[in-house]
PDB file of C-alpha atoms in Angstrom:
ATOM      1  CA  MET C   1      11.779  -4.351  35.270  1.00 77.00           C
ATOM      2  CA  SER C   2       8.039  -3.979  35.811  1.00 92.00           C
ATOM      3  CA  ILE C   3       4.643  -4.086  34.096  1.00 96.00           C
ATOM      4  CA  GLU C   4       1.579  -2.284  35.451  1.00 97.00           C
ATOM      5  CA  ILE C   5      -1.921  -2.570  33.952  1.00 98.00           C
ATOM      6  CA  ARG C   6      -3.993   0.610  34.240  1.00 98.00           C
ATOM      7  CA  ASP C   7      -7.590   1.489  33.346  1.00 98.00           C
ATOM      8  CA  ALA C   8      -8.390   4.594  31.305  1.00 98.00           C
ATOM      9  CA  THR C   9     -10.279   7.511  32.833  1.00 98.00           C
ATOM     10  CA  VAL C  10     -13.138   8.791  30.642  1.00 97.00           C
ATOM     11  CA  MET C  11     -13.365  12.576  30.709  1.00 96.00           C
ATOM     12  CA  ALA C  12     -14.314  15.692  28.754  1.00 95.00           C
ATOM     13  CA  GLU C  13     -11.631  17.662  26.928  1.00 93.00           C
ATOM     14  CA  GLY C  14     -11.459  20.538  24.447  1.00 92.00           C
ATOM     15  CA  ALA C  15     -14.834  21.659  23.105  1.00 93.00           C
ATOM     16  CA  GLY C  16     -17.195  18.722  23.568  1.00 94.00           C
ATOM     17  CA  ALA C  17     -14.576  16.005  23.015  1.00 93.00           C
ATOM     18  CA  ARG C  18     -14.567  12.777  25.030  1.00 94.00           C
ATOM     19  CA  VAL C  19     -11.287  11.045  25.804  1.00 97.00           C
ATOM     20  CA  LYS C  20     -10.158   7.817  27.408  1.00 98.00           C
ATOM     21  CA  ARG C  21      -7.110   9.147  29.238  1.00 98.00           C
ATOM     22  CA  HIS C  22      -4.103   7.344  30.644  1.00 98.00           C
ATOM     23  CA  LEU C  23      -1.815  10.382  30.987  1.00 98.00           C
ATOM     24  CA  PRO C  24      -1.835  12.913  32.606  1.00 98.00           C
ATOM     25  CA  LEU C  25      -3.979  12.075  35.630  1.00 97.00           C
ATOM     26  CA  PRO C  26      -3.644  13.495  39.162  1.00 95.00           C
ATOM     27  CA  ALA C  27      -2.257  10.208  40.483  1.00 95.00           C
ATOM     28  CA  PHE C  28      -0.233   9.383  37.360  1.00 97.00           C
ATOM     29  CA  MET C  29       0.936  12.543  35.612  1.00 97.00           C
ATOM     30  CA  ASN C  30       3.566  11.170  33.240  1.00 97.00           C
ATOM     31  CA  PHE C  31       5.656   8.176  32.245  1.00 98.00           C
ATOM     32  CA  ASP C  32       8.949   9.690  31.089  1.00 98.00           C
ATOM     33  CA  PRO C  33       9.313  10.422  28.174  1.00 98.00           C
ATOM     34  CA  PHE C  34       5.516  10.322  27.636  1.00 98.00           C
ATOM     35  CA  VAL C  35       3.341  13.081  29.093  1.00 98.00           C
ATOM     36  CA  MET C  36      -0.067  12.469  27.474  1.00 98.00           C
ATOM     37  CA  PHE C  37      -1.940   9.470  26.073  1.00 98.00           C
ATOM     38  CA  ASP C  38      -5.546  10.164  25.035  1.00 98.00           C
ATOM     39  CA  HIS C  39      -7.897   8.040  22.933  1.00 98.00           C
ATOM     40  CA  PHE C  40     -10.248  10.765  21.721  1.00 97.00           C
ATOM     41  CA  GLU C  41     -13.647  10.752  20.045  1.00 96.00           C
ATOM     42  CA  LEU C  42     -15.058  13.826  18.319  1.00 94.00           C
ATOM     43  CA  GLY C  43     -18.606  14.227  17.114  1.00 90.00           C
ATOM     44  CA  PRO C  44     -19.687  16.896  14.608  1.00 87.00           C
ATOM     45  CA  GLY C  45     -19.198  20.372  16.063  1.00 88.00           C
ATOM     46  CA  THR C  46     -16.707  19.226  18.721  1.00 94.00           C
ATOM     47  CA  GLY C  47     -12.917  19.307  18.739  1.00 93.00           C
ATOM     48  CA  PHE C  48      -9.905  21.208  19.975  1.00 95.00           C
ATOM     49  CA  PRO C  49     -10.182  24.926  19.103  1.00 95.00           C
ATOM     50  CA  GLU C  50      -7.143  27.219  19.028  1.00 95.00           C
ATOM     51  CA  HIS C  51      -4.883  26.830  22.067  1.00 96.00           C
ATOM     52  CA  PRO C  52      -1.154  27.140  22.946  1.00 97.00           C
ATOM     53  CA  HIS C  53       1.524  24.537  23.739  1.00 98.00           C
ATOM     54  CA  ARG C  54       5.155  24.517  24.818  1.00 98.00           C
ATOM     55  CA  GLY C  55       7.941  22.061  25.619  1.00 98.00           C
ATOM     56  CA  PHE C  56       7.036  18.753  23.904  1.00 98.00           C
ATOM     57  CA  GLU C  57       6.149  16.993  20.637  1.00 98.00           C
ATOM     58  CA  ALA C  58       2.735  15.506  19.831  1.00 98.00           C
ATOM     59  CA  ILE C  59       1.491  12.937  17.332  1.00 98.00           C
ATOM     60  CA  THR C  60      -2.193  12.762  16.432  1.00 98.00           C
ATOM     61  CA  TYR C  61      -2.989   9.428  14.728  1.00 98.00           C
ATOM     62  CA  LEU C  62      -6.453   8.744  13.303  1.00 98.00           C
ATOM     63  CA  PHE C  63      -8.558   5.575  13.373  1.00 98.00           C
ATOM     64  CA  ARG C  64     -11.593   7.062  11.620  1.00 97.00           C
ATOM     65  CA  GLY C  65     -12.974  10.360  10.365  1.00 97.00           C
ATOM     66  CA  GLU C  66     -10.811  13.316   9.392  1.00 96.00           C
ATOM     67  CA  ILE C  67      -9.107  16.124  11.281  1.00 95.00           C
ATOM     68  CA  GLU C  68      -7.781  19.510  10.206  1.00 95.00           C
ATOM     69  CA  HIS C  69      -4.719  21.110  11.818  1.00 96.00           C
ATOM     70  CA  ARG C  70      -4.145  24.888  11.710  1.00 96.00           C
ATOM     71  CA  ASP C  71      -1.333  26.722  13.477  1.00 96.00           C
ATOM     72  CA  ASN C  72       0.304  30.118  13.842  1.00 97.00           C
ATOM     73  CA  LEU C  73       3.165  28.980  11.596  1.00 96.00           C
ATOM     74  CA  GLY C  74       0.751  29.091   8.661  1.00 97.00           C
ATOM     75  CA  ASN C  75       0.224  25.337   8.333  1.00 96.00           C
ATOM     76  CA  VAL C  76      -3.201  24.057   7.300  1.00 96.00           C
ATOM     77  CA  SER C  77      -3.516  20.328   6.621  1.00 95.00           C
ATOM     78  CA  THR C  78      -5.974  17.460   6.877  1.00 96.00           C
ATOM     79  CA  VAL C  79      -5.431  13.741   7.513  1.00 95.00           C
ATOM     80  CA  GLY C  80      -7.793  10.778   7.552  1.00 97.00           C
ATOM     81  CA  PRO C  81      -7.747   7.188   8.902  1.00 97.00           C
ATOM     82  CA  GLY C  82      -4.234   5.789   9.212  1.00 97.00           C
ATOM     83  CA  GLY C  83      -2.704   9.239   8.831  1.00 98.00           C
ATOM     84  CA  ALA C  84      -0.768  11.217  11.411  1.00 98.00           C
ATOM     85  CA  GLN C  85       0.152  14.791  12.252  1.00 97.00           C
ATOM     86  CA  ARG C  86       3.184  15.730  14.356  1.00 98.00           C
ATOM     87  CA  PHE C  87       3.933  19.112  15.815  1.00 97.00           C
ATOM     88  CA  THR C  88       6.964  20.179  17.788  1.00 98.00           C
ATOM     89  CA  ALA C  89       5.755  22.760  20.298  1.00 98.00           C
ATOM     90  CA  GLY C  90       9.297  23.623  21.395  1.00 97.00           C
ATOM     91  CA  ALA C  91       9.466  27.290  22.441  1.00 98.00           C
ATOM     92  CA  GLY C  92       5.757  27.691  21.695  1.00 98.00           C
ATOM     93  CA  ILE C  93       3.033  27.039  19.139  1.00 97.00           C
ATOM     94  CA  VAL C  94      -0.671  27.898  18.844  1.00 97.00           C
ATOM     95  CA  HIS C  95      -2.836  25.431  16.939  1.00 97.00           C
ATOM     96  CA  SER C  96      -6.283  23.872  16.535  1.00 96.00           C
ATOM     97  CA  GLU C  97      -7.428  20.372  15.604  1.00 95.00           C
ATOM     98  CA  MET C  98     -11.014  20.145  14.414  1.00 94.00           C
ATOM     99  CA  PRO C  99     -12.994  17.437  12.568  1.00 93.00           C
ATOM    100  CA  SER C 100     -13.557  18.287   8.919  1.00 88.00           C
ATOM    101  CA  VAL C 101     -16.294  15.705   8.203  1.00 87.00           C
ATOM    102  CA  GLU C 102     -19.826  15.224   9.542  1.00 87.00           C
ATOM    103  CA  GLU C 103     -19.099  11.877  11.198  1.00 91.00           C
ATOM    104  CA  THR C 104     -17.348  10.615  14.301  1.00 94.00           C
ATOM    105  CA  THR C 105     -13.602  11.199  14.274  1.00 96.00           C
ATOM    106  CA  SER C 106     -11.411   9.162  16.623  1.00 97.00           C
ATOM    107  CA  GLY C 107      -7.741   8.545  17.236  1.00 98.00           C
ATOM    108  CA  ILE C 108      -4.882   8.785  19.697  1.00 98.00           C
ATOM    109  CA  GLN C 109      -2.988  11.874  20.753  1.00 98.00           C
ATOM    110  CA  LEU C 110       0.432  11.077  22.193  1.00 98.00           C
ATOM    111  CA  TRP C 111       2.689  13.717  23.757  1.00 98.00           C
ATOM    112  CA  VAL C 112       6.428  13.049  23.983  1.00 98.00           C
ATOM    113  CA  ASN C 113       8.437  15.283  26.298  1.00 98.00           C
ATOM    114  CA  LEU C 114      11.464  17.190  25.025  1.00 98.00           C
ATOM    115  CA  PRO C 115      14.699  17.128  27.028  1.00 98.00           C
ATOM    116  CA  ARG C 116      15.714  20.437  28.619  1.00 98.00           C
ATOM    117  CA  ARG C 117      18.361  21.092  25.960  1.00 98.00           C
ATOM    118  CA  LEU C 118      15.612  21.083  23.289  1.00 98.00           C
ATOM    119  CA  LYS C 119      12.810  22.905  25.142  1.00 98.00           C
ATOM    120  CA  ALA C 120      13.503  26.134  23.243  1.00 97.00           C
ATOM    121  CA  SER C 121      13.544  24.477  19.802  1.00 97.00           C
ATOM    122  CA  GLU C 122      11.804  26.239  16.947  1.00 98.00           C
ATOM    123  CA  PRO C 123       8.198  25.015  16.612  1.00 98.00           C
ATOM    124  CA  ALA C 124       7.526  22.812  13.586  1.00 97.00           C
ATOM    125  CA  TYR C 125       4.821  20.721  11.925  1.00 97.00           C
ATOM    126  CA  GLU C 126       4.828  17.503   9.885  1.00 97.00           C
ATOM    127  CA  GLU C 127       1.957  15.843   8.008  1.00 96.00           C
ATOM    128  CA  ALA C 128       1.981  12.085   7.342  1.00 97.00           C
ATOM    129  CA  PRO C 129      -0.914  11.020   5.071  1.00 97.00           C
ATOM    130  CA  ALA C 130      -2.053   7.416   5.502  1.00 97.00           C
ATOM    131  CA  GLU C 131      -0.479   6.257   2.229  1.00 97.00           C
ATOM    132  CA  THR C 132       2.971   7.381   3.435  1.00 98.00           C
ATOM    133  CA  VAL C 133       2.942   5.386   6.701  1.00 98.00           C
ATOM    134  CA  PRO C 134       4.805   2.072   6.165  1.00 98.00           C
ATOM    135  CA  GLU C 135       2.859  -1.137   6.832  1.00 98.00           C
ATOM    136  CA  VAL C 136       4.553  -4.467   7.436  1.00 97.00           C
ATOM    137  CA  ALA C 137       2.800  -7.857   7.433  1.00 98.00           C
ATOM    138  CA  PHE C 138       3.870 -10.753   9.647  1.00 97.00           C
ATOM    139  CA  GLU C 139       2.403 -14.178  10.351  1.00 96.00           C
ATOM    140  CA  GLY C 140      -0.811 -13.590  12.270  1.00 96.00           C
ATOM    141  CA  GLY C 141      -1.073  -9.851  11.730  1.00 98.00           C
ATOM    142  CA  ARG C 142       0.386  -6.574  10.523  1.00 98.00           C
ATOM    143  CA  GLU C 143       1.729  -3.295  11.892  1.00 98.00           C
ATOM    144  CA  ARG C 144       1.879   0.318  10.786  1.00 98.00           C
ATOM    145  CA  ARG C 145       5.133   2.051  11.719  1.00 98.00           C
ATOM    146  CA  ILE C 146       4.179   5.587  12.626  1.00 98.00           C
ATOM    147  CA  ALA C 147       7.461   6.735  14.191  1.00 98.00           C
ATOM    148  CA  GLY C 148      10.869   5.332  15.073  1.00 96.00           C
ATOM    149  CA  GLU C 149      12.890   2.769  13.133  1.00 92.00           C
ATOM    150  CA  GLY C 150      11.253   2.273   9.749  1.00 95.00           C
ATOM    151  CA  GLY C 151       8.549   4.788  10.631  1.00 97.00           C
ATOM    152  CA  ARG C 152       7.232   7.829   8.801  1.00 97.00           C
ATOM    153  CA  VAL C 153       7.153  10.527  11.502  1.00 97.00           C
ATOM    154  CA  THR C 154      10.321  12.115  12.904  1.00 95.00           C
ATOM    155  CA  LEU C 155      10.794  12.833  16.621  1.00 98.00           C
ATOM    156  CA  MET C 156      13.590  14.482  18.615  1.00 97.00           C
ATOM    157  CA  THR C 157      13.372  11.722  21.257  1.00 98.00           C
ATOM    158  CA  ASP C 158      14.549   8.132  20.729  1.00 98.00           C
ATOM    159  CA  ALA C 159      11.151   6.477  20.443  1.00 98.00           C
ATOM    160  CA  LEU C 160       8.928   4.202  18.374  1.00 98.00           C
ATOM    161  CA  TYR C 161       5.194   4.266  17.770  1.00 98.00           C
ATOM    162  CA  ARG C 162       3.203   1.480  16.095  1.00 98.00           C
ATOM    163  CA  HIS C 163      -0.376   0.401  15.341  1.00 98.00           C
ATOM    164  CA  VAL C 164      -0.597  -3.398  15.448  1.00 98.00           C
ATOM    165  CA  TRP C 165      -3.396  -5.714  14.276  1.00 98.00           C
ATOM    166  CA  LEU C 166      -3.364  -9.320  15.493  1.00 98.00           C
ATOM    167  CA  ASP C 167      -5.574 -12.184  14.344  1.00 98.00           C
ATOM    168  CA  ALA C 168      -7.039 -14.395  17.076  1.00 98.00           C
ATOM    169  CA  ARG C 169      -4.176 -16.450  18.565  1.00 97.00           C
ATOM    170  CA  GLY C 170      -1.684 -14.339  16.620  1.00 97.00           C
ATOM    171  CA  ARG C 171       1.629 -13.430  18.233  1.00 97.00           C
ATOM    172  CA  HIS C 172       4.096 -10.603  17.711  1.00 98.00           C
ATOM    173  CA  ALA C 173       7.190  -9.406  19.540  1.00 98.00           C
ATOM    174  CA  ILE C 174       8.924  -6.021  19.580  1.00 98.00           C
ATOM    175  CA  ASP C 175      12.452  -5.754  20.979  1.00 97.00           C
ATOM    176  CA  LEU C 176      13.421  -2.604  22.871  1.00 98.00           C
ATOM    177  CA  PRO C 177      16.797  -1.130  23.819  1.00 97.00           C
ATOM    178  CA  ALA C 178      17.786  -1.474  27.470  1.00 97.00           C
ATOM    179  CA  GLY C 179      16.347   1.206  29.719  1.00 97.00           C
ATOM    180  CA  TRP C 180      13.360   2.136  27.520  1.00 98.00           C
ATOM    181  CA  ARG C 181       9.793   2.464  28.737  1.00 98.00           C
ATOM    182  CA  ALA C 182       6.674   1.479  26.802  1.00 98.00           C
ATOM    183  CA  ILE C 183       2.914   1.992  26.779  1.00 98.00           C
ATOM    184  CA  VAL C 184       0.877  -0.817  25.194  1.00 98.00           C
ATOM    185  CA  TYR C 185      -2.774   0.159  24.709  1.00 98.00           C
ATOM    186  CA  LEU C 186      -5.528  -2.259  23.689  1.00 98.00           C
ATOM    187  CA  LYS C 187      -7.958  -0.444  21.390  1.00 98.00           C
ATOM    188  CA  ASP C 188     -10.151  -3.455  20.561  1.00 98.00           C
ATOM    189  CA  GLY C 189     -10.219  -7.191  21.206  1.00 98.00           C
ATOM    190  CA  ALA C 190      -8.597  -9.237  23.954  1.00 98.00           C
ATOM    191  CA  ALA C 191      -4.862  -9.766  24.278  1.00 98.00           C
ATOM    192  CA  ARG C 192      -2.006 -10.617  26.600  1.00 98.00           C
ATOM    193  CA  ILE C 193       1.094  -8.469  27.003  1.00 97.00           C
ATOM    194  CA  ASN C 194       4.104 -10.322  28.382  1.00 97.00           C
ATOM    195  CA  GLY C 195       1.640 -12.822  29.825  1.00 95.00           C
ATOM    196  CA  GLN C 196      -0.696 -10.261  31.432  1.00 96.00           C
ATOM    197  CA  SER C 197      -4.261  -9.850  30.153  1.00 97.00           C
ATOM    198  CA  LEU C 198      -5.547  -6.597  28.710  1.00 97.00           C
ATOM    199  CA  SER C 199      -9.151  -5.526  28.111  1.00 97.00           C
ATOM    200  CA  PRO C 200     -10.198  -2.746  25.702  1.00 98.00           C
ATOM    201  CA  ALA C 201      -9.095   0.755  26.845  1.00 98.00           C
ATOM    202  CA  GLN C 202      -6.587  -0.706  29.314  1.00 98.00           C
ATOM    203  CA  ALA C 203      -2.885  -0.005  28.928  1.00 98.00           C
ATOM    204  CA  ALA C 204       0.212  -1.831  30.113  1.00 98.00           C
ATOM    205  CA  PHE C 205       3.075   0.382  31.312  1.00 98.00           C
ATOM    206  CA  LEU C 206       6.411  -1.375  30.910  1.00 98.00           C
ATOM    207  CA  ASP C 207       9.524  -0.066  32.644  1.00 98.00           C
ATOM    208  CA  GLY C 208      12.892  -1.576  31.732  1.00 94.00           C
ATOM    209  CA  GLU C 209      11.494  -4.512  29.742  1.00 96.00           C
ATOM    210  CA  THR C 210      13.584  -5.287  26.650  1.00 97.00           C
ATOM    211  CA  ARG C 211      10.898  -7.241  24.799  1.00 98.00           C
ATOM    212  CA  ILE C 212       7.166  -6.716  24.268  1.00 98.00           C
ATOM    213  CA  GLU C 213       5.391 -10.005  23.582  1.00 98.00           C
ATOM    214  CA  LEU C 214       1.863  -9.600  22.210  1.00 98.00           C
ATOM    215  CA  GLU C 215      -0.587 -12.510  22.061  1.00 98.00           C
ATOM    216  CA  ALA C 216      -4.164 -12.057  20.820  1.00 98.00           C
ATOM    217  CA  VAL C 217      -6.995 -14.023  22.407  1.00 97.00           C
ATOM    218  CA  ASP C 218      -9.437 -12.554  19.845  1.00 98.00           C
ATOM    219  CA  ASP C 219      -8.830 -10.320  16.831  1.00 98.00           C
ATOM    220  CA  SER C 220      -7.168  -7.281  18.386  1.00 98.00           C
ATOM    221  CA  GLU C 221      -5.834  -3.798  17.696  1.00 98.00           C
ATOM    222  CA  VAL C 222      -2.955  -2.534  19.823  1.00 98.00           C
ATOM    223  CA  MET C 223      -1.047   0.745  20.001  1.00 98.00           C
ATOM    224  CA  VAL C 224       2.575   0.574  21.128  1.00 98.00           C
ATOM    225  CA  ALA C 225       4.599   3.643  22.165  1.00 98.00           C
ATOM    226  CA  ALA C 226       8.108   3.153  23.526  1.00 98.00           C
ATOM    227  CA  GLY C 227      10.969   5.524  24.206  1.00 98.00           C
ATOM    228  CA  ARG C 228      14.105   6.346  26.132  1.00 98.00           C
ATOM    229  CA  PRO C 229      13.408   8.341  29.332  1.00 98.00           C
ATOM    230  CA  HIS C 230      15.136  11.715  29.598  1.00 98.00           C
ATOM    231  CA  GLY C 231      15.606  11.257  33.347  1.00 98.00           C
ATOM    232  CA  GLU C 232      14.839  14.913  34.095  1.00 98.00           C
ATOM    233  CA  PRO C 233      12.205  16.556  36.319  1.00 97.00           C
ATOM    234  CA  ILE C 234       8.954  17.234  34.424  1.00 97.00           C
ATOM    235  CA  ARG C 235       6.875  20.343  35.181  1.00 96.00           C
ATOM    236  CA  GLN C 236       3.553  19.709  33.491  1.00 95.00           C
ATOM    237  CA  ARG C 237       0.850  22.391  33.668  1.00 94.00           C
ATOM    238  CA  GLY C 238      -2.064  22.001  31.266  1.00 92.00           C
ATOM    239  CA  PRO C 239      -0.787  22.653  27.729  1.00 95.00           C
ATOM    240  CA  TYR C 240       2.785  23.387  28.866  1.00 97.00           C
ATOM    241  CA  VAL C 241       5.547  20.902  29.724  1.00 98.00           C
ATOM    242  CA  ASP C 242       8.596  22.728  31.114  1.00 93.00           C
TER     243      ASP C 242
END
């Protein structure tokens, strides 16, 4: 069992987009089953024009603004804050994600690898408007369940994905099956993860931990992604994960 705290790398991506990236980086390409974790920010006229993908699933979850997805399957859809879009690249998909409002659009894009037996799956798309994403209150905070048990979005990998708000001094725990890995990202505030401090844009990478214990020092927003590793070699080259 281990926990490693990592800083984000700020970089350019797409057409004028800025991202705080944790995966993939030259020294830290992936964290099976996760192969990308970007906190993106798009100004007017920037975004992710048409491009191809293969071999994984992706969830785009919005904090603010609005984004439009178009793909070669004929899907055209738009989601706003608290909404999500999931595509299964599988054997191959071509899509774009562009802001559809004249204001800053920001969110997280998370890529989840597909196991080899599912790499050639038919590509697919799923829209999850904000009002369809379940929200659960608890003492000291609340969480939106984007994917996994009780969540709105479906994935082919055993995984969960949550957006958690904690009041100052609030606590929350998430139990994980044995052998899972997790990424805990602090969007805003100050918090401790299993006793280790996190600052904004830092992420904790948990390997083999069966419980995530969150404790807010100040009002905080946290993203939690956890999943079962596939345990297979990952060949990751730009937009393709083979």
